[in-house]
Amino acid sequence: MRHFLSLLDFSTDELLALVARARELKSLRGTAAHPRPLSGQSVAVIFEKPSTRTRVSFEVAIHELGGQPLILSKNDTQLSRGEPAEDTARVLGRYVHQIVARTYAHETLEKLARFSGRPVTNALSDRSHPCQILADLMTVQERFGPLEGLKLAWVGDGNNMAYSFIEAAMRLPFDLALACPEGYRPDEALLDRAKREGARVTLTTVPAEAAKGARVVMTDVFASMGQESEAARRREAFRGFTVDQALLGEADPRAIVLHCLPAHRGEEISAEVLEGPQSAVFDQAENRLHTQKAVLELLQREA
Ligand code: CP
Ligand code: NVA
């Protein structure tokens, strides 16, 4: 049984094949040749946290693959009243063919995977956000072709997005330069492992250093979902980490800017950059649809 809880669940070849397949599915969208591998199947999509892109892109992806999406928001299930994930998983496994879930604790995803007997996809946890990174890599490939030798800069919080980018760098041949403030560094154990395994990952506290010569400049909110009470303290700690025109000036002149959205203009990114000609954020958001179709299709095939 394959799951997609982490980018490390797939090999280098599989990740590249997923992105290639997503590009193919993008070109087939709306044609009679678009596949319907989920025909007659149902997929539960569980949300412990809010979502716009993930919710809608999964719902549309499942529908266009011929399946029935069941969107289960925070208060729709007994999970919100304390039913153990182990029980929920075993029950859902009797009804649906795949499960997609956005959770606080990453362990909840692991329980869903262990107990449901169905393929489970991580639609974001406090630890990681692999679906987003697949769409980001597709966007980079669409603009620049093969990833070999490209420098990608991550400026901001060492959060779930940064975690998944480090995992991506462990599988794919790009350089990842992270700039995070002291106290907001990415997971040390993962970083050490990535370096031991030869991933080209560097970490600095100086945003301009990470952005220098980068082909892609990426950021995300300073306070993630669940960290709302830390927002003021984080705004202070992240002073100087805004992706603005001056920082973008350090990057390669051909650089694109990525942000998984939702964005806070004037905090982690300036309005000028987000709305500017180098911003690829809406292509990036669209590509969630295509990459998730490729994931659902692969998990269905290998279930
Ligand atoms: N980027 C992303 O996952 O957005 P949502 O929180 O809207 O799903
Ligand atoms: N790091 C953000 C990503 C949102 C898509 C969060 O977890 O809230």
PDB file of N, CA and C in Angstrom, residues 219-299:
ATOM      1  N   THR A 219       8.776  32.157  -0.403  1.00  0.00           N
ATOM      2  CA  THR A 219       8.507  32.471   0.991  1.00  0.00           C
ATOM      3  C   THR A 219       7.127  31.964   1.386  1.00  0.00           C
ATOM      4  N   ASP A 220       6.776  32.190   2.639  1.00  0.00           N
ATOM      5  CA  ASP A 220       5.501  31.725   3.201  1.00  0.00           C
ATOM      6  C   ASP A 220       5.210  32.608   4.411  1.00  0.00           C
ATOM      7  N   VAL A 221       4.013  32.488   4.939  1.00  0.00           N
ATOM      8  CA  VAL A 221       3.624  33.301   6.096  1.00  0.00           C
ATOM      9  C   VAL A 221       4.613  33.148   7.250  1.00  0.00           C
ATOM     10  N   PHE A 222       4.708  34.189   8.073  1.00  0.00           N
ATOM     11  CA  PHE A 222       5.566  34.115   9.265  1.00  0.00           C
ATOM     12  C   PHE A 222       4.900  33.254  10.341  1.00  0.00           C
ATOM     13  N   ALA A 223       3.573  33.329  10.446  1.00  0.00           N
ATOM     14  CA  ALA A 223       2.851  32.523  11.446  1.00  0.00           C
ATOM     15  C   ALA A 223       1.914  31.563  10.708  1.00  0.00           C
ATOM     16  N   SER A 224       2.186  30.280  10.829  1.00  0.00           N
ATOM     17  CA  SER A 224       1.372  29.258  10.171  1.00  0.00           C
ATOM     18  C   SER A 224       0.079  29.010  10.933  1.00  0.00           C
ATOM     19  N   MET A 225      -0.807  28.231  10.322  1.00  0.00           N
ATOM     20  CA  MET A 225      -2.071  27.887  10.982  1.00  0.00           C
ATOM     21  C   MET A 225      -1.771  27.182  12.311  1.00  0.00           C
ATOM     22  N   GLY A 226      -2.407  27.671  13.367  1.00  0.00           N
ATOM     23  CA  GLY A 226      -2.141  27.132  14.696  1.00  0.00           C
ATOM     24  C   GLY A 226      -1.162  27.990  15.484  1.00  0.00           C
ATOM     25  N   GLN A 227      -0.493  28.942  14.801  1.00  0.00           N
ATOM     26  CA  GLN A 227       0.504  29.795  15.484  1.00  0.00           C
ATOM     27  C   GLN A 227       0.008  31.234  15.599  1.00  0.00           C
ATOM     28  N   GLU A 228      -1.301  31.430  15.468  1.00  0.00           N
ATOM     29  CA  GLU A 228      -1.864  32.784  15.425  1.00  0.00           C
ATOM     30  C   GLU A 228      -1.462  33.606  16.648  1.00  0.00           C
ATOM     31  N   SER A 229      -1.379  32.976  17.818  1.00  0.00           N
ATOM     32  CA  SER A 229      -1.073  33.733  19.040  1.00  0.00           C
ATOM     33  C   SER A 229       0.372  34.237  19.044  1.00  0.00           C
ATOM     34  N   GLU A 230       1.218  33.682  18.151  1.00  0.00           N
ATOM     35  CA  GLU A 230       2.622  34.104  18.091  1.00  0.00           C
ATOM     36  C   GLU A 230       2.846  35.175  17.032  1.00  0.00           C
ATOM     37  N   ALA A 231       1.775  35.617  16.364  1.00  0.00           N
ATOM     38  CA  ALA A 231       1.942  36.459  15.174  1.00  0.00           C
ATOM     39  C   ALA A 231       2.758  37.723  15.455  1.00  0.00           C
ATOM     40  N   ALA A 232       2.465  38.424  16.551  1.00  0.00           N
ATOM     41  CA  ALA A 232       3.155  39.694  16.833  1.00  0.00           C
ATOM     42  C   ALA A 232       4.643  39.436  17.092  1.00  0.00           C
ATOM     43  N   ARG A 233       4.920  38.411  17.914  1.00  0.00           N
ATOM     44  CA  ARG A 233       6.327  38.080  18.222  1.00  0.00           C
ATOM     45  C   ARG A 233       7.080  37.679  16.947  1.00  0.00           C
ATOM     46  N   ARG A 234       6.410  36.943  16.099  1.00  0.00           N
ATOM     47  CA  ARG A 234       7.043  36.504  14.850  1.00  0.00           C
ATOM     48  C   ARG A 234       7.311  37.691  13.910  1.00  0.00           C
ATOM     49  N   ARG A 235       6.351  38.608  13.827  1.00  0.00           N
ATOM     50  CA  ARG A 235       6.560  39.784  12.954  1.00  0.00           C
ATOM     51  C   ARG A 235       7.854  40.504  13.357  1.00  0.00           C
ATOM     52  N   GLU A 236       8.090  40.560  14.642  1.00  0.00           N
ATOM     53  CA  GLU A 236       9.305  41.200  15.171  1.00  0.00           C
ATOM     54  C   GLU A 236      10.547  40.386  14.773  1.00  0.00           C
ATOM     55  N   ALA A 237      10.465  39.080  15.018  1.00  0.00           N
ATOM     56  CA  ALA A 237      11.619  38.202  14.765  1.00  0.00           C
ATOM     57  C   ALA A 237      11.974  38.128  13.274  1.00  0.00           C
ATOM     58  N   PHE A 238      10.978  38.329  12.422  1.00  0.00           N
ATOM     59  CA  PHE A 238      11.198  38.190  10.973  1.00  0.00           C
ATOM     60  C   PHE A 238      11.453  39.539  10.292  1.00  0.00           C
ATOM     61  N   ARG A 239      11.744  40.566  11.089  1.00  0.00           N
ATOM     62  CA  ARG A 239      12.082  41.861  10.498  1.00  0.00           C
ATOM     63  C   ARG A 239      13.279  41.671   9.552  1.00  0.00           C
ATOM     64  N   GLY A 240      13.172  42.211   8.327  1.00  0.00           N
ATOM     65  CA  GLY A 240      14.273  42.063   7.372  1.00  0.00           C
ATOM     66  C   GLY A 240      14.124  40.829   6.488  1.00  0.00           C
ATOM     67  N   PHE A 241      13.086  40.036   6.730  1.00  0.00           N
ATOM     68  CA  PHE A 241      12.872  38.819   5.929  1.00  0.00           C
ATOM     69  C   PHE A 241      11.746  38.975   4.903  1.00  0.00           C
ATOM     70  N   THR A 242      11.318  40.204   4.641  1.00  0.00           N
ATOM     71  CA  THR A 242      10.280  40.415   3.629  1.00  0.00           C
ATOM     72  C   THR A 242      10.880  40.247   2.234  1.00  0.00           C
ATOM     73  N   VAL A 243      10.213  39.470   1.394  1.00  0.00           N
ATOM     74  CA  VAL A 243      10.656  39.379  -0.009  1.00  0.00           C
ATOM     75  C   VAL A 243      10.103  40.612  -0.723  1.00  0.00           C
ATOM     76  N   ASP A 244      10.993  41.588  -0.897  1.00  0.00           N
ATOM     77  CA  ASP A 244      10.600  42.825  -1.576  1.00  0.00           C
ATOM     78  C   ASP A 244      11.488  43.018  -2.803  1.00  0.00           C
ATOM     79  N   GLN A 245      11.291  44.139  -3.491  1.00  0.00           N
ATOM     80  CA  GLN A 245      12.011  44.381  -4.741  1.00  0.00           C
ATOM     81  C   GLN A 245      13.525  44.409  -4.499  1.00  0.00           C
ATOM     82  N   ALA A 246      13.942  44.963  -3.357  1.00  0.00           N
ATOM     83  CA  ALA A 246      15.379  45.056  -3.066  1.00  0.00           C
ATOM     84  C   ALA A 246      15.977  43.657  -2.921  1.00  0.00           C
ATOM     85  N   LEU A 247      15.282  42.767  -2.208  1.00  0.00           N
ATOM     86  CA  LEU A 247      15.800  41.405  -2.029  1.00  0.00           C
ATOM     87  C   LEU A 247      15.781  40.657  -3.367  1.00  0.00           C
ATOM     88  N   LEU A 248      14.713  40.867  -4.113  1.00  0.00           N
ATOM     89  CA  LEU A 248      14.603  40.194  -5.413  1.00  0.00           C
ATOM     90  C   LEU A 248      15.719  40.661  -6.352  1.00  0.00           C
ATOM     91  N   GLY A 249      16.182  41.891  -6.148  1.00  0.00           N
ATOM     92  CA  GLY A 249      17.302  42.429  -6.939  1.00  0.00           C
ATOM     93  C   GLY A 249      18.585  41.631  -6.749  1.00  0.00           C
ATOM     94  N   GLU A 250      18.699  40.877  -5.661  1.00  0.00           N
ATOM     95  CA  GLU A 250      19.878  40.034  -5.422  1.00  0.00           C
ATOM     96  C   GLU A 250      19.826  38.761  -6.261  1.00  0.00           C
ATOM     97  N   ALA A 251      18.620  38.386  -6.675  1.00  0.00           N
ATOM     98  CA  ALA A 251      18.440  37.099  -7.384  1.00  0.00           C
ATOM     99  C   ALA A 251      18.821  37.247  -8.856  1.00  0.00           C
ATOM    100  N   ASP A 252      18.848  36.136  -9.554  1.00  0.00           N
ATOM    101  CA  ASP A 252      19.062  36.129 -11.001  1.00  0.00           C
ATOM    102  C   ASP A 252      17.981  37.019 -11.647  1.00  0.00           C
ATOM    103  N   PRO A 253      18.318  37.800 -12.643  1.00  0.00           N
ATOM    104  CA  PRO A 253      17.295  38.680 -13.255  1.00  0.00           C
ATOM    105  C   PRO A 253      16.111  37.894 -13.839  1.00  0.00           C
ATOM    106  N   ARG A 254      16.342  36.601 -14.161  1.00  0.00           N
ATOM    107  CA  ARG A 254      15.240  35.774 -14.695  1.00  0.00           C
ATOM    108  C   ARG A 254      14.408  35.139 -13.585  1.00  0.00           C
ATOM    109  N   ALA A 255      14.709  35.438 -12.336  1.00  0.00           N
ATOM    110  CA  ALA A 255      14.094  34.719 -11.197  1.00  0.00           C
ATOM    111  C   ALA A 255      12.578  34.855 -11.174  1.00  0.00           C
ATOM    112  N   ILE A 256      11.948  33.779 -10.723  1.00  0.00           N
ATOM    113  CA  ILE A 256      10.516  33.842 -10.419  1.00  0.00           C
ATOM    114  C   ILE A 256      10.329  33.800  -8.896  1.00  0.00           C
ATOM    115  N   VAL A 257       9.177  34.270  -8.475  1.00  0.00           N
ATOM    116  CA  VAL A 257       8.848  34.281  -7.048  1.00  0.00           C
ATOM    117  C   VAL A 257       7.677  33.330  -6.816  1.00  0.00           C
ATOM    118  N   LEU A 258       7.822  32.482  -5.802  1.00  0.00           N
ATOM    119  CA  LEU A 258       6.753  31.550  -5.439  1.00  0.00           C
ATOM    120  C   LEU A 258       6.283  31.820  -4.011  1.00  0.00           C
ATOM    121  N   HIS A 259       5.005  31.643  -3.804  1.00  0.00           N
ATOM    122  CA  HIS A 259       4.406  31.741  -2.457  1.00  0.00           C
ATOM    123  C   HIS A 259       3.209  30.807  -2.490  1.00  0.00           C
ATOM    124  N   CYS A 260       3.117  29.898  -1.528  1.00  0.00           N
ATOM    125  CA  CYS A 260       2.056  28.884  -1.585  1.00  0.00           C
ATOM    126  C   CYS A 260       0.671  29.498  -1.374  1.00  0.00           C
ATOM    127  N   LEU A 261       0.621  30.719  -0.803  1.00  0.00           N
ATOM    128  CA  LEU A 261      -0.628  31.418  -0.500  1.00  0.00           C
ATOM    129  C   LEU A 261      -1.395  30.659   0.607  1.00  0.00           C
ATOM    130  N   PRO A 262      -2.158  31.317   1.437  1.00  0.00           N
ATOM    131  CA  PRO A 262      -2.466  32.749   1.410  1.00  0.00           C
ATOM    132  C   PRO A 262      -1.263  33.618   1.812  1.00  0.00           C
ATOM    133  N   ALA A 263      -1.199  34.845   1.242  1.00  0.00           N
ATOM    134  CA  ALA A 263      -0.085  35.758   1.493  1.00  0.00           C
ATOM    135  C   ALA A 263      -0.537  36.938   2.341  1.00  0.00           C
ATOM    136  N   HIS A 264       0.405  37.482   3.087  1.00  0.00           N
ATOM    137  CA  HIS A 264       0.161  38.718   3.844  1.00  0.00           C
ATOM    138  C   HIS A 264       1.035  39.792   3.240  1.00  0.00           C
ATOM    139  N   ARG A 265       0.438  40.604   2.399  1.00  0.00           N
ATOM    140  CA  ARG A 265       1.200  41.669   1.723  1.00  0.00           C
ATOM    141  C   ARG A 265       1.775  42.620   2.762  1.00  0.00           C
ATOM    142  N   GLY A 266       3.054  42.943   2.576  1.00  0.00           N
ATOM    143  CA  GLY A 266       3.709  43.861   3.514  1.00  0.00           C
ATOM    144  C   GLY A 266       4.323  43.140   4.699  1.00  0.00           C
ATOM    145  N   GLU A 267       4.055  41.847   4.849  1.00  0.00           N
ATOM    146  CA  GLU A 267       4.743  41.074   5.901  1.00  0.00           C
ATOM    147  C   GLU A 267       5.847  40.229   5.249  1.00  0.00           C
ATOM    148  N   GLU A 268       5.511  39.006   4.834  1.00  0.00           N
ATOM    149  CA  GLU A 268       6.573  38.151   4.271  1.00  0.00           C
ATOM    150  C   GLU A 268       6.878  38.485   2.814  1.00  0.00           C
ATOM    151  N   ILE A 269       5.986  39.211   2.159  1.00  0.00           N
ATOM    152  CA  ILE A 269       6.198  39.572   0.749  1.00  0.00           C
ATOM    153  C   ILE A 269       5.566  40.942   0.502  1.00  0.00           C
ATOM    154  N   SER A 270       6.223  41.771  -0.320  1.00  0.00           N
ATOM    155  CA  SER A 270       5.633  43.081  -0.623  1.00  0.00           C
ATOM    156  C   SER A 270       4.558  42.894  -1.690  1.00  0.00           C
ATOM    157  N   ALA A 271       3.579  43.807  -1.686  1.00  0.00           N
ATOM    158  CA  ALA A 271       2.521  43.754  -2.693  1.00  0.00           C
ATOM    159  C   ALA A 271       3.117  43.887  -4.093  1.00  0.00           C
ATOM    160  N   GLU A 272       4.149  44.725  -4.192  1.00  0.00           N
ATOM    161  CA  GLU A 272       4.798  44.970  -5.485  1.00  0.00           C
ATOM    162  C   GLU A 272       5.374  43.674  -6.080  1.00  0.00           C
ATOM    163  N   VAL A 273       6.008  42.880  -5.233  1.00  0.00           N
ATOM    164  CA  VAL A 273       6.598  41.618  -5.724  1.00  0.00           C
ATOM    165  C   VAL A 273       5.502  40.594  -6.011  1.00  0.00           C
ATOM    166  N   LEU A 274       4.540  40.490  -5.107  1.00  0.00           N
ATOM    167  CA  LEU A 274       3.475  39.491  -5.299  1.00  0.00           C
ATOM    168  C   LEU A 274       2.700  39.757  -6.587  1.00  0.00           C
ATOM    169  N   GLU A 275       2.476  41.028  -6.882  1.00  0.00           N
ATOM    170  CA  GLU A 275       1.698  41.394  -8.074  1.00  0.00           C
ATOM    171  C   GLU A 275       2.599  41.662  -9.278  1.00  0.00           C
ATOM    172  N   GLY A 276       3.909  41.570  -9.090  1.00  0.00           N
ATOM    173  CA  GLY A 276       4.853  41.984 -10.128  1.00  0.00           C
ATOM    174  C   GLY A 276       5.068  40.932 -11.210  1.00  0.00           C
ATOM    175  N   PRO A 277       5.846  41.277 -12.230  1.00  0.00           N
ATOM    176  CA  PRO A 277       6.035  40.390 -13.386  1.00  0.00           C
ATOM    177  C   PRO A 277       6.808  39.114 -13.077  1.00  0.00           C
ATOM    178  N   GLN A 278       7.541  39.089 -11.967  1.00  0.00           N
ATOM    179  CA  GLN A 278       8.313  37.878 -11.656  1.00  0.00           C
ATOM    180  C   GLN A 278       7.513  36.891 -10.799  1.00  0.00           C
ATOM    181  N   SER A 279       6.335  37.301 -10.375  1.00  0.00           N
ATOM    182  CA  SER A 279       5.521  36.432  -9.522  1.00  0.00           C
ATOM    183  C   SER A 279       4.863  35.325 -10.354  1.00  0.00           C
ATOM    184  N   ALA A 280       4.994  34.085  -9.883  1.00  0.00           N
ATOM    185  CA  ALA A 280       4.370  32.943 -10.574  1.00  0.00           C
ATOM    186  C   ALA A 280       3.341  32.283  -9.664  1.00  0.00           C
ATOM    187  N   VAL A 281       2.824  33.037  -8.697  1.00  0.00           N
ATOM    188  CA  VAL A 281       2.047  32.405  -7.630  1.00  0.00           C
ATOM    189  C   VAL A 281       0.713  31.825  -8.102  1.00  0.00           C
ATOM    190  N   PHE A 282       0.128  32.387  -9.145  1.00  0.00           N
ATOM    191  CA  PHE A 282      -1.176  31.835  -9.548  1.00  0.00           C
ATOM    192  C   PHE A 282      -1.009  30.613 -10.464  1.00  0.00           C
ATOM    193  N   ASP A 283       0.086  30.569 -11.232  1.00  0.00           N
ATOM    194  CA  ASP A 283       0.416  29.317 -11.942  1.00  0.00           C
ATOM    195  C   ASP A 283       0.680  28.219 -10.912  1.00  0.00           C
ATOM    196  N   GLN A 284       1.406  28.604  -9.891  1.00  0.00           N
ATOM    197  CA  GLN A 284       1.760  27.674  -8.805  1.00  0.00           C
ATOM    198  C   GLN A 284       0.487  27.124  -8.157  1.00  0.00           C
ATOM    199  N   ALA A 285      -0.466  28.013  -7.873  1.00  0.00           N
ATOM    200  CA  ALA A 285      -1.724  27.562  -7.257  1.00  0.00           C
ATOM    201  C   ALA A 285      -2.476  26.647  -8.220  1.00  0.00           C
ATOM    202  N   GLU A 286      -2.522  27.002  -9.507  1.00  0.00           N
ATOM    203  CA  GLU A 286      -3.226  26.146 -10.471  1.00  0.00           C
ATOM    204  C   GLU A 286      -2.602  24.754 -10.512  1.00  0.00           C
ATOM    205  N   ASN A 287      -1.282  24.711 -10.429  1.00  0.00           N
ATOM    206  CA  ASN A 287      -0.604  23.425 -10.599  1.00  0.00           C
ATOM    207  C   ASN A 287      -0.881  22.439  -9.468  1.00  0.00           C
ATOM    208  N   ARG A 288      -1.450  22.918  -8.364  1.00  0.00           N
ATOM    209  CA  ARG A 288      -1.909  21.996  -7.317  1.00  0.00           C
ATOM    210  C   ARG A 288      -2.888  20.977  -7.918  1.00  0.00           C
ATOM    211  N   LEU A 289      -3.778  21.467  -8.766  1.00  0.00           N
ATOM    212  CA  LEU A 289      -4.801  20.607  -9.375  1.00  0.00           C
ATOM    213  C   LEU A 289      -4.155  19.476 -10.168  1.00  0.00           C
ATOM    214  N   HIS A 290      -3.206  19.821 -11.011  1.00  0.00           N
ATOM    215  CA  HIS A 290      -2.620  18.838 -11.924  1.00  0.00           C
ATOM    216  C   HIS A 290      -1.712  17.842 -11.183  1.00  0.00           C
ATOM    217  N   THR A 291      -0.907  18.355 -10.245  1.00  0.00           N
ATOM    218  CA  THR A 291       0.001  17.446  -9.530  1.00  0.00           C
ATOM    219  C   THR A 291      -0.795  16.495  -8.630  1.00  0.00           C
ATOM    220  N   GLN A 292      -1.862  16.997  -8.019  1.00  0.00           N
ATOM    221  CA  GLN A 292      -2.647  16.116  -7.131  1.00  0.00           C
ATOM    222  C   GLN A 292      -3.376  15.037  -7.934  1.00  0.00           C
ATOM    223  N   LYS A 293      -3.785  15.378  -9.154  1.00  0.00           N
ATOM    224  CA  LYS A 293      -4.361  14.330 -10.012  1.00  0.00           C
ATOM    225  C   LYS A 293      -3.325  13.225 -10.237  1.00  0.00           C
ATOM    226  N   ALA A 294      -2.084  13.638 -10.512  1.00  0.00           N
ATOM    227  CA  ALA A 294      -1.036  12.634 -10.768  1.00  0.00           C
ATOM    228  C   ALA A 294      -0.829  11.760  -9.530  1.00  0.00           C
ATOM    229  N   VAL A 295      -0.895  12.359  -8.342  1.00  0.00           N
ATOM    230  CA  VAL A 295      -0.712  11.593  -7.100  1.00  0.00           C
ATOM    231  C   VAL A 295      -1.881  10.617  -6.900  1.00  0.00           C
ATOM    232  N   LEU A 296      -3.107  11.112  -7.050  1.00  0.00           N
ATOM    233  CA  LEU A 296      -4.291  10.259  -6.843  1.00  0.00           C
ATOM    234  C   LEU A 296      -4.276   9.081  -7.815  1.00  0.00           C
ATOM    235  N   GLU A 297      -3.879   9.360  -9.042  1.00  0.00           N
ATOM    236  CA  GLU A 297      -3.830   8.322 -10.078  1.00  0.00           C
ATOM    237  C   GLU A 297      -2.789   7.257  -9.710  1.00  0.00           C
ATOM    238  N   LEU A 298      -1.609   7.709  -9.294  1.00  0.00           N
ATOM    239  CA  LEU A 298      -0.544   6.749  -8.947  1.00  0.00           C
ATOM    240  C   LEU A 298      -0.954   5.899  -7.740  1.00  0.00           C
ATOM    241  N   LEU A 299      -1.524   6.548  -6.714  1.00  0.00           N
ATOM    242  CA  LEU A 299      -1.908   5.783  -5.515  1.00  0.00           C
ATOM    243  C   LEU A 299      -3.027   4.795  -5.823  1.00  0.00           C
TER     244      LEU A 299
END
